[in-house]
PDB file of C-alpha atoms and ligand atoms in Angstrom:
ATOM      1  CA  MET Z   1      48.108  13.977  -0.524  1.00 72.00           C
ATOM      2  CA  GLY Z   2      48.477  14.931  -4.183  1.00 96.00           C
ATOM      3  CA  LEU Z   3      51.509  16.179  -5.767  1.00 98.00           C
ATOM      4  CA  ILE Z   4      51.874  17.861  -9.247  1.00 98.00           C
ATOM      5  CA  ARG Z   5      54.969  18.641 -10.859  1.00 98.00           C
ATOM      6  CA  LYS Z   6      55.506  21.089 -13.511  1.00 97.00           C
ATOM      7  CA  THR Z   7      58.771  22.049 -15.036  1.00 95.00           C
ATOM      8  CA  ILE Z   8      57.048  25.587 -16.339  1.00 96.00           C
ATOM      9  CA  THR Z   9      53.818  26.806 -15.319  1.00 97.00           C
ATOM     10  CA  GLU Z  10      51.689  30.667 -15.628  1.00 97.00           C
ATOM     11  CA  SER Z  11      51.309  30.903 -10.957  1.00 98.00           C
ATOM     12  CA  THR Z  12      51.164  27.671  -9.288  1.00 98.00           C
ATOM     13  CA  MET Z  13      48.836  29.931  -7.650  1.00 98.00           C
ATOM     14  CA  LEU Z  14      46.320  29.211 -10.504  1.00 98.00           C
ATOM     15  CA  ASP Z  15      46.796  26.241 -10.897  1.00 98.00           C
ATOM     16  CA  ALA Z  16      45.549  24.888  -6.836  1.00 98.00           C
ATOM     17  CA  ALA Z  17      42.982  27.088  -7.580  1.00 98.00           C
ATOM     18  CA  ALA Z  18      41.702  25.466 -10.856  1.00 97.00           C
ATOM     19  CA  LEU Z  19      42.439  22.045  -9.167  1.00 97.00           C
ATOM     20  CA  ALA Z  20      40.905  23.466  -5.959  1.00 97.00           C
ATOM     21  CA  ALA Z  21      37.959  24.152  -7.593  1.00 96.00           C
ATOM     22  CA  GLU Z  22      37.704  20.555  -8.972  1.00 96.00           C
ATOM     23  CA  GLY Z  23      37.350  19.823  -5.328  1.00 96.00           C
ATOM     24  CA  ALA Z  24      40.836  18.692  -5.173  1.00 97.00           C
ATOM     25  CA  PRO Z  25      42.017  17.719  -0.837  1.00 97.00           C
ATOM     26  CA  HIS Z  26      43.888  19.489   2.042  1.00 97.00           C
ATOM     27  CA  GLY Z  27      47.112  19.177   1.370  1.00 98.00           C
ATOM     28  CA  THR Z  28      47.556  18.917  -2.825  1.00 98.00           C
ATOM     29  CA  THR Z  29      50.573  20.944  -3.821  1.00 98.00           C
ATOM     30  CA  VAL Z  30      51.576  22.280  -6.866  1.00 98.00           C
ATOM     31  CA  VAL Z  31      55.442  22.887  -7.519  1.00 98.00           C
ATOM     32  CA  ALA Z  32      56.735  24.162 -10.655  1.00 97.00           C
ATOM     33  CA  GLN Z  33      60.322  24.479 -11.523  1.00 95.00           C
ATOM     34  CA  ARG Z  34      59.264  28.020 -13.375  1.00 95.00           C
ATOM     35  CA  GLN Z  35      56.578  30.261 -13.847  1.00 97.00           C
ATOM     36  CA  THR Z  36      55.622  33.473 -16.609  1.00 96.00           C
ATOM     37  CA  ALA Z  37      53.777  34.959 -14.083  1.00 96.00           C
ATOM     38  CA  GLY Z  38      54.487  34.146 -10.809  1.00 97.00           C
ATOM     39  CA  VAL Z  39      52.689  36.275  -8.367  1.00 97.00           C
ATOM     40  CA  GLY Z  40      53.615  38.267  -4.942  1.00 95.00           C
ATOM     41  CA  ARG Z  41      51.562  40.106  -2.538  1.00 93.00           C
ATOM     42  CA  PHE Z  42      48.962  43.026  -3.787  1.00 90.00           C
ATOM     43  CA  GLY Z  43      49.900  41.681  -7.386  1.00 89.00           C
ATOM     44  CA  ARG Z  44      53.433  42.478  -7.671  1.00 92.00           C
ATOM     45  CA  LYS Z  45      55.737  40.017  -9.480  1.00 93.00           C
ATOM     46  CA  TRP Z  46      57.408  37.635  -8.228  1.00 94.00           C
ATOM     47  CA  SER Z  47      60.508  36.635 -10.141  1.00 88.00           C
ATOM     48  CA  SER Z  48      60.614  32.567 -10.947  1.00 90.00           C
ATOM     49  CA  ASP Z  49      62.026  32.761 -14.003  1.00 81.00           C
ATOM     50  CA  ASP Z  50      64.813  30.277 -13.185  1.00 78.00           C
ATOM     51  CA  GLU Z  51      65.522  27.401 -11.749  1.00 76.00           C
ATOM     52  CA  GLY Z  52      66.233  28.295  -9.363  1.00 92.00           C
ATOM     53  CA  GLY Z  53      63.328  28.603  -6.404  1.00 96.00           C
ATOM     54  CA  LEU Z  54      61.105  26.648  -4.840  1.00 97.00           C
ATOM     55  CA  TYR Z  55      57.762  27.822  -6.075  1.00 98.00           C
ATOM     56  CA  LEU Z  56      55.100  26.045  -4.943  1.00 98.00           C
ATOM     57  CA  SER Z  57      50.661  26.506  -4.065  1.00 98.00           C
ATOM     58  CA  MET Z  58      48.798  23.658  -1.855  1.00 98.00           C
ATOM     59  CA  VAL Z  59      45.601  23.902  -0.965  1.00 98.00           C
ATOM     60  CA  LEU Z  60      43.819  23.958   2.179  1.00 98.00           C
ATOM     61  CA  ARG Z  61      40.856  23.382   3.389  1.00 97.00           C
ATOM     62  CA  LEU Z  62      40.453  24.982   6.388  1.00 96.00           C
ATOM     63  CA  PRO Z  63      36.972  26.486   7.302  1.00 91.00           C
ATOM     64  CA  ASN Z  64      37.685  28.630  10.616  1.00 87.00           C
ATOM     65  CA  ALA Z  65      41.421  30.084   9.309  1.00 91.00           C
ATOM     66  CA  GLY Z  66      41.981  33.548   9.381  1.00 90.00           C
ATOM     67  CA  PRO Z  67      44.671  36.392   9.432  1.00 92.00           C
ATOM     68  CA  SER Z  68      47.161  33.813  11.575  1.00 96.00           C
ATOM     69  CA  LEU Z  69      47.296  31.060   8.426  1.00 97.00           C
ATOM     70  CA  THR Z  70      49.842  33.674   6.700  1.00 97.00           C
ATOM     71  CA  LEU Z  71      51.846  33.171  10.163  1.00 98.00           C
ATOM     72  CA  ALA Z  72      51.689  29.592  10.403  1.00 98.00           C
ATOM     73  CA  LEU Z  73      53.102  29.520   6.847  1.00 98.00           C
ATOM     74  CA  GLY Z  74      55.479  30.808   8.023  1.00 98.00           C
ATOM     75  CA  LEU Z  75      56.578  29.170  10.942  1.00 98.00           C
ATOM     76  CA  ALA Z  76      56.643  26.007   8.130  1.00 98.00           C
ATOM     77  CA  VAL Z  77      58.970  27.725   6.194  1.00 98.00           C
ATOM     78  CA  GLN Z  78      61.518  28.922   8.566  1.00 98.00           C
ATOM     79  CA  GLU Z  79      61.221  24.835  10.378  1.00 98.00           C
ATOM     80  CA  ALA Z  80      62.169  24.110   7.289  1.00 98.00           C
ATOM     81  CA  ILE Z  81      64.806  26.005   6.362  1.00 98.00           C
ATOM     82  CA  ASN Z  82      66.419  25.855   9.888  1.00 98.00           C
ATOM     83  CA  GLU Z  83      65.865  21.718   9.208  1.00 98.00           C
ATOM     84  CA  VAL Z  84      67.407  21.685   6.201  1.00 97.00           C
ATOM     85  CA  ALA Z  85      69.320  23.617   5.637  1.00 97.00           C
ATOM     86  CA  GLY Z  86      70.474  24.889   9.299  1.00 97.00           C
ATOM     87  CA  GLN Z  87      70.029  28.616   9.396  1.00 97.00           C
ATOM     88  CA  ALA Z  88      68.042  30.496  10.926  1.00 98.00           C
ATOM     89  CA  THR Z  89      65.659  32.991   9.715  1.00 98.00           C
ATOM     90  CA  ASP Z  90      63.488  36.062  10.904  1.00 98.00           C
ATOM     91  CA  LEU Z  91      59.869  35.740  10.193  1.00 98.00           C
ATOM     92  CA  ARG Z  92      58.831  40.081   9.199  1.00 97.00           C
ATOM     93  CA  TRP Z  93      55.055  40.341   9.966  1.00 97.00           C
ATOM     94  CA  PRO Z  94      52.787  39.035   8.021  1.00 97.00           C
ATOM     95  CA  ASN Z  95      54.642  37.338   5.079  1.00 96.00           C
ATOM     96  CA  ASP Z  96      58.524  37.366   4.778  1.00 97.00           C
ATOM     97  CA  VAL Z  97      61.203  34.999   5.507  1.00 98.00           C
ATOM     98  CA  LEU Z  98      64.087  36.632   5.749  1.00 98.00           C
ATOM     99  CA  LEU Z  99      67.924  36.170   6.274  1.00 98.00           C
ATOM    100  CA  ASN Z 100      70.601  37.768   6.960  1.00 96.00           C
ATOM    101  CA  GLU Z 101      67.589  40.676   6.951  1.00 95.00           C
ATOM    102  CA  LYS Z 102      67.239  40.260   3.023  1.00 97.00           C
ATOM    103  CA  LYS Z 103      63.884  38.245   2.302  1.00 97.00           C
ATOM    104  CA  VAL Z 104      64.932  34.696   1.268  1.00 98.00           C
ATOM    105  CA  ALA Z 105      61.350  33.879   1.059  1.00 98.00           C
ATOM    106  CA  GLY Z 106      57.374  34.598   0.571  1.00 97.00           C
ATOM    107  CA  ILE Z 107      54.059  33.766   1.399  1.00 98.00           C
ATOM    108  CA  LEU Z 108      50.919  33.969  -0.328  1.00 98.00           C
ATOM    109  CA  VAL Z 109      47.385  33.062   0.408  1.00 97.00           C
ATOM    110  CA  GLN Z 110      44.701  33.794  -1.651  1.00 97.00           C
ATOM    111  CA  ALA Z 111      41.206  32.264  -0.936  1.00 96.00           C
ATOM    112  CA  THR Z 112      39.236  31.021  -3.535  1.00 94.00           C
ATOM    113  CA  ASP Z 113      36.192  28.464  -3.701  1.00 82.00           C
ATOM    114  CA  GLY Z 114      35.773  26.770  -0.499  1.00 88.00           C
ATOM    115  CA  ALA Z 115      39.548  26.769   0.241  1.00 97.00           C
ATOM    116  CA  LEU Z 116      42.983  27.953   0.846  1.00 98.00           C
ATOM    117  CA  ILE Z 117      45.385  28.632  -1.620  1.00 98.00           C
ATOM    118  CA  ALA Z 118      49.093  28.630   0.397  1.00 98.00           C
ATOM    119  CA  GLY Z 119      51.651  29.800  -2.167  1.00 98.00           C
ATOM    120  CA  ILE Z 120      55.195  29.695  -0.523  1.00 98.00           C
ATOM    121  CA  GLY Z 121      58.302  30.823  -3.175  1.00 98.00           C
ATOM    122  CA  LEU Z 122      61.692  30.027  -1.716  1.00 98.00           C
ATOM    123  CA  ASN Z 123      64.925  31.100  -3.047  1.00 97.00           C
ATOM    124  CA  VAL Z 124      66.709  27.759  -3.101  1.00 97.00           C
ATOM    125  CA  ASN Z 125      70.003  28.160  -5.403  1.00 96.00           C
ATOM    126  CA  GLN Z 126      69.547  31.679  -6.474  1.00 95.00           C
ATOM    127  CA  LYS Z 127      73.319  33.411  -7.400  1.00 95.00           C
ATOM    128  CA  ALA Z 128      72.460  36.555  -8.281  1.00 93.00           C
ATOM    129  CA  PHE Z 129      69.189  38.718  -7.983  1.00 92.00           C
ATOM    130  CA  ALA Z 130      68.239  41.560 -10.700  1.00 90.00           C
ATOM    131  CA  PRO Z 131      69.930  44.880  -9.402  1.00 93.00           C
ATOM    132  CA  GLU Z 132      66.760  45.689  -8.377  1.00 91.00           C
ATOM    133  CA  LEU Z 133      65.813  43.270  -6.147  1.00 91.00           C
ATOM    134  CA  SER Z 134      69.679  42.591  -4.805  1.00 91.00           C
ATOM    135  CA  GLU Z 135      69.099  44.917  -1.864  1.00 94.00           C
ATOM    136  CA  ILE Z 136      67.092  43.000  -1.121  1.00 95.00           C
ATOM    137  CA  ALA Z 137      66.236  39.436  -1.761  1.00 96.00           C
ATOM    138  CA  THR Z 138      68.651  36.275  -1.192  1.00 97.00           C
ATOM    139  CA  SER Z 139      68.826  32.681  -1.256  1.00 97.00           C
ATOM    140  CA  LEU Z 140      70.059  29.729   0.914  1.00 98.00           C
ATOM    141  CA  TYR Z 141      73.246  29.430  -1.718  1.00 97.00           C
ATOM    142  CA  LEU Z 142      74.383  32.709  -1.207  1.00 96.00           C
ATOM    143  CA  SER Z 143      74.117  32.819   1.946  1.00 96.00           C
ATOM    144  CA  SER Z 144      75.695  29.370   2.484  1.00 95.00           C
ATOM    145  CA  GLY Z 145      78.078  29.343  -0.898  1.00 95.00           C
ATOM    146  CA  ARG Z 146      76.382  25.688  -1.405  1.00 96.00           C
ATOM    147  CA  PRO Z 147      74.021  24.378  -3.651  1.00 97.00           C
ATOM    148  CA  HIS Z 148      70.868  22.986  -1.783  1.00 97.00           C
ATOM    149  CA  ASP Z 149      68.269  20.145  -2.748  1.00 96.00           C
ATOM    150  CA  PRO Z 150      64.717  21.610  -3.451  1.00 96.00           C
ATOM    151  CA  GLU Z 151      63.334  18.679  -2.926  1.00 97.00           C
ATOM    152  CA  ARG Z 152      64.256  18.380   0.218  1.00 97.00           C
ATOM    153  CA  PHE Z 153      62.504  21.370   1.198  1.00 98.00           C
ATOM    154  CA  LEU Z 154      59.545  20.211  -1.125  1.00 98.00           C
ATOM    155  CA  ALA Z 155      58.728  17.645   1.257  1.00 98.00           C
ATOM    156  CA  ARG Z 156      59.358  19.459   4.865  1.00 98.00           C
ATOM    157  CA  ILE Z 157      57.175  22.736   4.148  1.00 98.00           C
ATOM    158  CA  ARG Z 158      54.714  20.448   2.800  1.00 98.00           C
ATOM    159  CA  THR Z 159      54.680  18.024   6.538  1.00 98.00           C
ATOM    160  CA  LEU Z 160      54.920  21.358   8.500  1.00 98.00           C
ATOM    161  CA  THR Z 161      52.461  23.196   6.389  1.00 98.00           C
ATOM    162  CA  LEU Z 162      49.592  20.818   7.591  1.00 98.00           C
ATOM    163  CA  HIS Z 163      51.074  20.150  10.797  1.00 98.00           C
ATOM    164  CA  TYR Z 164      51.338  24.426  11.561  1.00 98.00           C
ATOM    165  CA  SER Z 165      48.305  25.465  10.131  1.00 97.00           C
ATOM    166  CA  ALA Z 166      46.065  22.613  12.533  1.00 97.00           C
ATOM    167  CA  LEU Z 167      47.450  24.192  15.896  1.00 97.00           C
ATOM    168  CA  SER Z 168      45.024  27.007  17.487  1.00 97.00           C
ATOM    169  CA  ARG Z 169      45.081  30.898  16.919  1.00 97.00           C
ATOM    170  CA  PRO Z 170      46.319  31.391  20.337  1.00 97.00           C
ATOM    171  CA  GLU Z 171      48.999  28.955  19.125  1.00 98.00           C
ATOM    172  CA  ILE Z 172      50.138  30.331  16.516  1.00 98.00           C
ATOM    173  CA  LEU Z 173      50.127  33.534  17.286  1.00 98.00           C
ATOM    174  CA  ARG Z 174      52.374  32.659  20.247  1.00 98.00           C
ATOM    175  CA  ARG Z 175      54.984  30.868  18.034  1.00 98.00           C
ATOM    176  CA  PHE Z 176      55.205  33.538  15.896  1.00 98.00           C
ATOM    177  CA  GLU Z 177      55.559  36.397  18.173  1.00 98.00           C
ATOM    178  CA  GLN Z 178      58.621  34.169  20.009  1.00 98.00           C
ATOM    179  CA  ALA Z 179      59.889  33.256  15.792  1.00 98.00           C
ATOM    180  CA  SER Z 180      59.617  36.807  14.595  1.00 98.00           C
ATOM    181  CA  THR Z 181      61.607  39.889  16.135  1.00 97.00           C
ATOM    182  CA  TYR Z 182      59.463  42.084  13.988  1.00 97.00           C
ATOM    183  CA  ALA Z 183      56.281  41.260  16.851  1.00 97.00           C
ATOM    184  CA  ARG Z 184      57.693  43.270  20.057  1.00 97.00           C
ATOM    185  CA  GLY Z 185      59.874  45.809  20.584  1.00 97.00           C
ATOM    186  CA  LYS Z 186      60.997  46.461  16.629  1.00 96.00           C
ATOM    187  CA  LEU Z 187      60.610  50.281  15.462  1.00 97.00           C
ATOM    188  CA  VAL Z 188      58.966  50.361  12.042  1.00 97.00           C
ATOM    189  CA  GLU Z 189      56.726  51.720   9.659  1.00 94.00           C
ATOM    190  CA  ALA Z 190      53.920  49.926   8.857  1.00 90.00           C
ATOM    191  CA  ASP Z 191      50.828  51.360   7.336  1.00 84.00           C
ATOM    192  CA  GLY Z 192      52.132  55.548   6.970  1.00 87.00           C
ATOM    193  CA  LEU Z 193      53.235  55.422  10.692  1.00 89.00           C
ATOM    194  CA  SER Z 194      56.095  54.735  12.542  1.00 95.00           C
ATOM    195  CA  GLY Z 195      55.921  53.327  15.981  1.00 97.00           C
ATOM    196  CA  ILE Z 196      57.594  50.171  18.197  1.00 97.00           C
ATOM    197  CA  THR Z 197      55.343  46.990  17.212  1.00 97.00           C
ATOM    198  CA  ASN Z 198      54.158  45.799  20.513  1.00 97.00           C
ATOM    199  CA  GLY Z 199      52.937  42.198  19.456  1.00 98.00           C
ATOM    200  CA  LEU Z 200      50.471  40.743  17.843  1.00 98.00           C
ATOM    201  CA  ASP Z 201      46.097  41.262  18.592  1.00 97.00           C
ATOM    202  CA  PRO Z 202      43.602  38.310  18.895  1.00 96.00           C
ATOM    203  CA  ASN Z 203      43.702  37.908  15.229  1.00 95.00           C
ATOM    204  CA  GLY Z 204      46.893  37.816  14.115  1.00 96.00           C
ATOM    205  CA  PHE Z 205      46.977  41.831  12.964  1.00 96.00           C
ATOM    206  CA  LEU Z 206      50.193  44.069  14.231  1.00 97.00           C
ATOM    207  CA  LEU Z 207      49.868  45.941  17.211  1.00 97.00           C
ATOM    208  CA  VAL Z 208      52.607  49.339  17.010  1.00 97.00           C
ATOM    209  CA  ARG Z 209      52.123  51.230  19.170  1.00 97.00           C
ATOM    210  CA  THR Z 210      52.640  55.166  18.396  1.00 95.00           C
ATOM    211  CA  GLU Z 211      52.657  58.941  19.909  1.00 94.00           C
ATOM    212  CA  THR Z 212      49.608  58.995  19.652  1.00 94.00           C
ATOM    213  CA  GLY Z 213      47.989  55.378  20.439  1.00 96.00           C
ATOM    214  CA  ILE Z 214      48.085  51.704  19.776  1.00 97.00           C
ATOM    215  CA  ARG Z 215      47.366  50.973  16.650  1.00 96.00           C
ATOM    216  CA  THR Z 216      46.465  47.723  14.244  1.00 96.00           C
ATOM    217  CA  ILE Z 217      48.335  46.792  11.004  1.00 96.00           C
ATOM    218  CA  THR Z 218      45.499  45.292   9.637  1.00 94.00           C
ATOM    219  CA  ALA Z 219      47.060  44.714   5.931  1.00 89.00           C
ATOM    220  CA  GLY Z 220      50.564  46.035   4.469  1.00 89.00           C
ATOM    221  CA  GLY Z 221      53.847  45.097   5.457  1.00 90.00           C
ATOM    222  CA  VAL Z 222      56.114  46.771   7.510  1.00 91.00           C
ATOM    223  CA  ARG Z 223      59.431  47.601   6.876  1.00 89.00           C
ATOM    224  CA  PRO Z 224      62.256  48.494   9.691  1.00 86.00           C
ATOM    225  CA  SER Z 225      62.434  52.553  10.760  1.00 83.00           C
ATOM    226  CA  SER Z 226      65.231  54.768  10.287  1.00 68.00           C
ATOM    227  CA  GLY Z 227      63.906  57.016  12.692  1.00 57.00           C
ATOM    228  CA  THR Z 228      65.344  57.814  16.251  1.00 45.00           C
ATOM    229  CA  GLY Z 229      63.261  55.352  18.572  1.00 42.00           C
ATOM    230  CA  SER Z 230      60.613  57.128  20.113  1.00 42.00           C
ATOM    231  CA  PRO Z 231      57.620  56.754  21.127  1.00 38.00           C
TER     232      PRO Z 231
HETATM  233  C1  BTN E 301      55.103  37.931  -1.924  1.00 61.82           C
HETATM  234  O1  BTN E 301      56.353  37.873  -0.943  1.00 61.82           O
HETATM  235  O2  BTN E 301      54.637  38.454  -2.222  1.00 61.82           O
HETATM  236  C2  BTN E 301      54.362  36.705  -1.451  1.00 61.82           C
HETATM  237  C3  BTN E 301      55.308  36.094  -2.765  1.00 61.82           C
HETATM  238  C4  BTN E 301      54.766  33.981  -3.187  1.00 61.82           C
HETATM  239  C5  BTN E 301      55.060  33.474  -4.468  1.00 61.82           C
HETATM  240  C6  BTN E 301      54.538  32.267  -4.317  1.00 61.82           C
HETATM  241  S1  BTN E 301      56.034  31.466  -5.265  1.00 61.82           S
HETATM  242  C7  BTN E 301      54.392  30.498  -5.848  1.00 61.82           C
HETATM  243  C8  BTN E 301      53.778  30.665  -5.810  1.00 61.82           C
HETATM  244  N1  BTN E 301      53.020  31.658  -6.943  1.00 61.82           N
HETATM  245  C9  BTN E 301      52.519  32.251  -7.190  1.00 61.82           C
HETATM  246  O3  BTN E 301      52.974  32.383  -8.281  1.00 61.82           O
HETATM  247  N2  BTN E 301      53.374  32.677  -5.897  1.00 61.82           N
HETATM  248  C10 BTN E 301      53.742  32.044  -4.959  1.00 61.82           C
END
């Protein structure tokens, strides 16, 4: 399973996609110390201009993968953080890993020619975030008060990603529902509506019970609602 290391790159997503186009096998990983144009979901910038974070992308050749792959990656990152740092995290559907209600890792899955590229950004040793991020982002350093070795997370995330992504879809969904407080019974806002989460559908999309019935959230994300709790 190949591992390509870069000191600095534009985005490991681009590097991994280029390797996939050349036929790189399942599990091939690119990791960078810094990215000059790290990307998040919906083309958002992923802050990666210092060396405090772990930035990696893996080539995954999984012909039957669907939306549940992002959920499997969340399980892998959650378990790696638990094993290596001893810190319990929450998973916010579909792609956020939360520590003390703030984002400690993000996941991005992109389809390319014949392969999927799984990108993971984990905030390891950042001592501070830009003012616009400080309310919503945290790092393992900030939550534990001590530095962590990014290499240990890299090794476990790679192994656990291969493990969780190989599970059946029902098994991934079952484990995600157990691992995430957002999957069921949480008052959220999503896709312009407010309601209480009601589990996942068989594809891995989020079900939300609203005043007008059960809605399926297929895109975007969710955030806790400031509402009263109805319905
Ligand atoms: C998100 O939460 O929006 C997803 C963030 C994914 C960031 C990672 S960092 C490694 C890889 N390279 C990128 O440019 N993005 C992903």
